[in-house]
Coordinates of C-alpha atoms in Angstrom, one line a residue:
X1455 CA -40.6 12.9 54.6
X1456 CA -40.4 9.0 54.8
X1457 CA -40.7 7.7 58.8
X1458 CA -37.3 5.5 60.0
X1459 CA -38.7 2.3 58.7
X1460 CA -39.7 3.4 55.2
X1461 CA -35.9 4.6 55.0
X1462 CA -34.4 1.9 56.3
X1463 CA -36.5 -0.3 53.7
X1464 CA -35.8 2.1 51.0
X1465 CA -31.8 1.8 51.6
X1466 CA -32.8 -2.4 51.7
X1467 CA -34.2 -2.2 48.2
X1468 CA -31.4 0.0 47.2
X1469 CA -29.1 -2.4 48.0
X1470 CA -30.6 -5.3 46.7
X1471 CA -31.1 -3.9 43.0
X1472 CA -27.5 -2.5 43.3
X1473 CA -25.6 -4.6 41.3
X1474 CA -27.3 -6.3 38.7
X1475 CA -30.8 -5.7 36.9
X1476 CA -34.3 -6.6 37.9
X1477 CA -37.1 -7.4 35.9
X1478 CA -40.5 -5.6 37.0
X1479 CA -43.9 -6.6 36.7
X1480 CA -46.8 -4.2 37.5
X1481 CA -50.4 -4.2 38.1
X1482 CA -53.7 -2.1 38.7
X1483 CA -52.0 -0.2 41.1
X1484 CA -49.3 1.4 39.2
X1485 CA -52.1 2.6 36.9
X1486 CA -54.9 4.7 39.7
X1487 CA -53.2 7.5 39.7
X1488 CA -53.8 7.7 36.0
X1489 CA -57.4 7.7 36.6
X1490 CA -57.7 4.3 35.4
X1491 CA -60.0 2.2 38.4
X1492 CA -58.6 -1.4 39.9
X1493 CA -59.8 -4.8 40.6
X1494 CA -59.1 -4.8 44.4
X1495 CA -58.9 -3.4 47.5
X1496 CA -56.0 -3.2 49.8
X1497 CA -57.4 -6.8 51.2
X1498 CA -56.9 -8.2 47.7
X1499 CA -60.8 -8.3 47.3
X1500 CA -62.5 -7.7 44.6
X1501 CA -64.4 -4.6 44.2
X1502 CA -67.9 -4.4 42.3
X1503 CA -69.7 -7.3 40.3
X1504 CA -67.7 -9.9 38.6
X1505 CA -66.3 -9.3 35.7
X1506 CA -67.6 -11.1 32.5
X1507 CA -65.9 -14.3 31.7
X1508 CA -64.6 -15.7 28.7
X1509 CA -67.2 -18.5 28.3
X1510 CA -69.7 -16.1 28.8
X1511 CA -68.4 -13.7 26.2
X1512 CA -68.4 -16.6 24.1
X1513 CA -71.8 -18.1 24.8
X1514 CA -74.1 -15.9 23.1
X1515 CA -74.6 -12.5 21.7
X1516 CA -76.8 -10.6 24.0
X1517 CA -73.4 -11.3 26.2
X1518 CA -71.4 -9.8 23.6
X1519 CA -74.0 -7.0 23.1
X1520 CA -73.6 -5.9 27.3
X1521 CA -69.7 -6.0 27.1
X1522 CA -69.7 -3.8 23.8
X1523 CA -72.1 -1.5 24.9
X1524 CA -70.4 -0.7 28.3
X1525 CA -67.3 -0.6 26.7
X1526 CA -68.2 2.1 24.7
X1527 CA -68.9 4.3 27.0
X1528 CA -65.9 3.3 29.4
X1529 CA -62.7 3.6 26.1
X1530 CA -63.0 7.2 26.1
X1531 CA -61.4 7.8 30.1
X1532 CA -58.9 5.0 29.0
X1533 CA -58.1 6.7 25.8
X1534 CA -57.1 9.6 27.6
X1535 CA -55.4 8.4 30.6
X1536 CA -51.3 9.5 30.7
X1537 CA -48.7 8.0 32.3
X1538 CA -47.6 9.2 35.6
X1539 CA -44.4 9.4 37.2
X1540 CA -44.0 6.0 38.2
X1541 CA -44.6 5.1 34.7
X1542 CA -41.8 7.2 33.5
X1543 CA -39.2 6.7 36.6
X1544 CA -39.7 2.7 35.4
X1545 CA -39.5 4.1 31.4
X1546 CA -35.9 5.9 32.5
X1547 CA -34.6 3.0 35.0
X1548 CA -35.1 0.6 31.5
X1549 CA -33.0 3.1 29.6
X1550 CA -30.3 3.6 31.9
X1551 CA -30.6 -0.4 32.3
X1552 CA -30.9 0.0 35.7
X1553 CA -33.7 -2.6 35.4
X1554 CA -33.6 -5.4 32.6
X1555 CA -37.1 -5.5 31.3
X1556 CA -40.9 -4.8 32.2
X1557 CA -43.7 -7.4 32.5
X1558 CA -47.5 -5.9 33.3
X1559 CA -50.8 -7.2 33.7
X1560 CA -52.2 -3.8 32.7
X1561 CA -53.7 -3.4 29.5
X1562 CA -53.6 0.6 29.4
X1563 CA -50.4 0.7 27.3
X1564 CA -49.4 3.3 29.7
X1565 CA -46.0 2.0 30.1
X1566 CA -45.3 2.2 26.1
X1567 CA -46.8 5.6 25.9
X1568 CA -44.1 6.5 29.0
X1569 CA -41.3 5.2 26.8
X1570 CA -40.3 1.6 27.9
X1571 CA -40.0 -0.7 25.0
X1572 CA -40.3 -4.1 24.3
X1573 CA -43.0 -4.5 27.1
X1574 CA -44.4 -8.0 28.2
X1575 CA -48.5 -7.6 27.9
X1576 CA -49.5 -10.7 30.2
X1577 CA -52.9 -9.4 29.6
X1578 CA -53.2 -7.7 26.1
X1579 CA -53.9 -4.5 25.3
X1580 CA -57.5 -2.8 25.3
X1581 CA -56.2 -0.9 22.0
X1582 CA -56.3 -3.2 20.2
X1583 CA -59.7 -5.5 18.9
X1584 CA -59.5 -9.2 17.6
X1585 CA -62.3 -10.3 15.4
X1586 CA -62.7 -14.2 16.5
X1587 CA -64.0 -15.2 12.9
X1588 CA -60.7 -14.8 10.8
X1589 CA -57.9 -13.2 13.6
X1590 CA -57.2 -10.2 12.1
X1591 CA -56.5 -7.3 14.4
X1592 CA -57.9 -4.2 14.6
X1593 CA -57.2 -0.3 15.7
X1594 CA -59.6 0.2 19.0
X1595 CA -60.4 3.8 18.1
X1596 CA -61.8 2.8 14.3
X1597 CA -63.9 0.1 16.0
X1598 CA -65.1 3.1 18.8
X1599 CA -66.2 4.8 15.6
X1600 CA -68.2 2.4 14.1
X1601 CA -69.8 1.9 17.3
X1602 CA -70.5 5.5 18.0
X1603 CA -71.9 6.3 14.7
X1604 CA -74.3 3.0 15.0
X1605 CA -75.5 3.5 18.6
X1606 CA -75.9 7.6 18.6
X1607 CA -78.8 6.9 21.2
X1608 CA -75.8 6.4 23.8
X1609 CA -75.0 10.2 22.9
X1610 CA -73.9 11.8 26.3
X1611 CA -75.6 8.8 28.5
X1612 CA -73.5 9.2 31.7
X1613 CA -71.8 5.8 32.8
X1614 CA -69.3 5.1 36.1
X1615 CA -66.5 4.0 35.0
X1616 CA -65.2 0.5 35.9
X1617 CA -61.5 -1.1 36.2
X1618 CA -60.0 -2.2 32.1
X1619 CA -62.6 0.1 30.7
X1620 CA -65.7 -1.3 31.4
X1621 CA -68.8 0.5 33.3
X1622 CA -71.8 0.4 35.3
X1623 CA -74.1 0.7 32.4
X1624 CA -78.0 0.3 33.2
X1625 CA -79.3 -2.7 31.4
X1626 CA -81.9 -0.8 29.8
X1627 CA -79.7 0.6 27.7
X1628 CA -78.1 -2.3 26.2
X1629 CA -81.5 -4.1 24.4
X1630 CA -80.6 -1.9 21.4
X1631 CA -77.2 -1.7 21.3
X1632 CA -75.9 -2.7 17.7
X1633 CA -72.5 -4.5 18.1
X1634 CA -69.4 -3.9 16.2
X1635 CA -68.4 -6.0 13.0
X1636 CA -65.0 -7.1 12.2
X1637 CA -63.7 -4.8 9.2
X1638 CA -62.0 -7.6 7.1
X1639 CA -64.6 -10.4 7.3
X1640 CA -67.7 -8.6 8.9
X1641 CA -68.1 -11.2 11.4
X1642 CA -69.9 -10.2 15.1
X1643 CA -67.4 -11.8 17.4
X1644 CA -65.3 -8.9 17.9
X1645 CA -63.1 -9.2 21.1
X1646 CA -61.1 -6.1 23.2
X1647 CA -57.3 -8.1 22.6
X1648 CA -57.1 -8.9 26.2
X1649 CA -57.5 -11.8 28.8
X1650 CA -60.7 -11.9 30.1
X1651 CA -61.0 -13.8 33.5
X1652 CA -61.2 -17.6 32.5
X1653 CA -58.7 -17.5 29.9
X1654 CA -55.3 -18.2 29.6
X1655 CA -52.6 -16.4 29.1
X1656 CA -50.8 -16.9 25.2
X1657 CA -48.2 -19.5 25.2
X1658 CA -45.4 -17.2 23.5
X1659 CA -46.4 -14.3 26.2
X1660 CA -46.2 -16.8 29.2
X1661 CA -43.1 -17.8 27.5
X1662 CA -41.5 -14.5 27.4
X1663 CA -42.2 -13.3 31.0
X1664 CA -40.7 -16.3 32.5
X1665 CA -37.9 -16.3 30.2
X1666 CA -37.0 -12.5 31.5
X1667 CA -37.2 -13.3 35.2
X1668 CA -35.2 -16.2 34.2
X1669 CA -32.2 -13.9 32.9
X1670 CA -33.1 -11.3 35.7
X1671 CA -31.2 -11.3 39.0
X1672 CA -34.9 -10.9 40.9
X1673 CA -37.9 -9.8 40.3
X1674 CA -39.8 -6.3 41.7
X1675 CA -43.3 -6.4 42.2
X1676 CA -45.2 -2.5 41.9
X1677 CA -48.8 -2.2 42.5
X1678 CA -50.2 -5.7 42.0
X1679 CA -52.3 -8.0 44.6
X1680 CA -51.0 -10.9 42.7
X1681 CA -54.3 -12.5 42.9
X1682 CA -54.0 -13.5 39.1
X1683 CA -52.2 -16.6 38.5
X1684 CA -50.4 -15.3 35.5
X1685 CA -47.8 -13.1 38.0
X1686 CA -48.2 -14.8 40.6
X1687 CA -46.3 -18.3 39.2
X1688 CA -43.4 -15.8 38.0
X1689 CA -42.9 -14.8 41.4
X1690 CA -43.1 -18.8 42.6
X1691 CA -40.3 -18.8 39.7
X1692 CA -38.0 -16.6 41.3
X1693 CA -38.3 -17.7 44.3
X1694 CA -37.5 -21.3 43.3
X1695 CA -34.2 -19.8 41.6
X1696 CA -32.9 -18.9 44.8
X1697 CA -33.3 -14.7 43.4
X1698 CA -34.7 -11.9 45.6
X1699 CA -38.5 -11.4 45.5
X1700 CA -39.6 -7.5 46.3
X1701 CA -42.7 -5.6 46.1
X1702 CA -43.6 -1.8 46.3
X1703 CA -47.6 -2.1 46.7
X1704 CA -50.3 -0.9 49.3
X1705 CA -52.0 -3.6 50.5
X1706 CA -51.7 -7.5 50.9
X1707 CA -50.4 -9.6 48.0
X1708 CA -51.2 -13.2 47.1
X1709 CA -46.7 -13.5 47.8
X1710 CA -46.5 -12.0 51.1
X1711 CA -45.1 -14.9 52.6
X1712 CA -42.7 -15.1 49.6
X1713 CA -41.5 -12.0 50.0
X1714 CA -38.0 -10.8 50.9
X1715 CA -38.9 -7.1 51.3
X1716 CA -41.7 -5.3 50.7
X1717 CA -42.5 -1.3 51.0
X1718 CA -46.0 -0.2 51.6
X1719 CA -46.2 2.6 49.9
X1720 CA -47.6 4.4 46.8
X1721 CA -45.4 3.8 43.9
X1722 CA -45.7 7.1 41.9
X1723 CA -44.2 8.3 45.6
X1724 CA -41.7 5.9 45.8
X1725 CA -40.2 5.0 42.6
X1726 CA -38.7 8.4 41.9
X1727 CA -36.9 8.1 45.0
X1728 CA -35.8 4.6 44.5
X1729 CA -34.3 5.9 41.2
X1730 CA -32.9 8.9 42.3
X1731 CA -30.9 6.4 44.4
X1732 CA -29.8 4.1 41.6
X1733 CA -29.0 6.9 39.4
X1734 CA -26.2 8.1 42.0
X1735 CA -24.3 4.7 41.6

């Protein structure tokens, strides 16, 4: 049961995606209840150790050596993870046009695997690997096999799992690890196809996600802080348009004083109900 306020917010949103399409973007958030850790906490701060940076990724190999090795042991749990109902209330809403497009920061492919199409990746996709020597893309599963078969020491070592597939790996067991090699040129500079922190977004991808909140009548926000300024400039966007800016997430948001309604509440609770709503239109 929602309390009076939750209602009268829902019957808000309702009415505000009534008559013509928004575009959604969605974060971490969307993505926990598939098992799959976030950034931050419900303050927006960081959880855990910082992440490893582009540069650093870059500099040298024993960098690249501790990212690979970690993220071994973390692609399995993100291999397996499933969309959950928000995922697939968003994938039917897109069908039914009810919403005009989806833009995420999540690099799960959850949101394919639910059935959207023609998804805006701000941040990549973890499936996929990019060898930094000669560009050519690679299947993340056939790289997880060459690294299994050349690290079999790693065999069963037990690792917390960290947000976008990464984990709390002792360092110990990292001296040895042997690093993937690009297929096509057998370089060593073999990247997940994701933005790390300190890099930009693509140019083309930037392109496209302000291009759909352009066309969009507004813009909902599920289960993102915003802390990244890759979403948080769309929603400066829309709000320079003069278009409704609207959030479903738990916890403060880098937009909250942008905001023209927002809904505390979990998304895989809410969604269904917001859809059950639209669907009766």
């Amino acid at each position: 049961m929602l309390d009076s306020l939750t209602l009268e917010q829902l019957d808000r949103l309702q009415q505000l995606m009534d008559d013509q399409p928004y575009v959604v973007l969605t974060g971490a958030g969307i993505s926990t209840p598939s098992g799959i850790p976030d950034y931050r906490d419900n303050q927006g701060v960081r959880r855990g150790r910082q992440p490893m940076m582009y540069q650093e990724f870059l500099s040298a190999p024993e960098s690249r050596r501790r990212y690979w090795a970690r993220a071994m042991l973390g692609w399995p749990r993100v291999r397996q993870a499933r969309p959950n109902v928000a995922h697939d209330t968003l994938a039917r809403l897109q069908s039914t046009r009810q919403i005009s497009g989806l833009i995420t920061q999540n690099v799960d492919t959850l949101h394919d695997q639910a059935g959207s199409h023609d998804v805006i990746e701000l941040h990549g996709s973890l499936h996929r690997v990019l060898c930094l020597d000669c560009a050519k893309r690679s299947e993340r599963d056939s790289i997880q096999q060459q690294m299994e078969a050349q690290n079999p020491y790693l065999a069963g070592v037990d690792a917390v799992q960290a947000p976008d597939g990464d984990t709390l790996l002792d360092a110990a067991f990292e001296a040895r690890f042997q690093v993937p090699r690009c297929p096509y040129c057998a370089g060593e500079r073999m990247k997940p196809d994701v933005v790390f922190f300190g890099e930009n977004v693509a140019q083309e991808t930037a392109a496209k996600a302000m291009a759909a909140v352009e066309k969009a009548a507004g813009l909902l926000v599920v289960g993102s802080s915003l802390m990244a300024y890759s979403a948080f400039r769309l929603c400066r966007a829309v709000v320079d348009q003069g278009k409704p800016l609207l959030a479903i997430n738990l916890g403060k948001t880098r937009a909250d004083d942008l905001l023209d309604l927002k809904i505390e509440m979990s998304c895989e609770q809410l969604l269904p109900l917001l859809a059950q709503r639209l669907s009766h239109l």
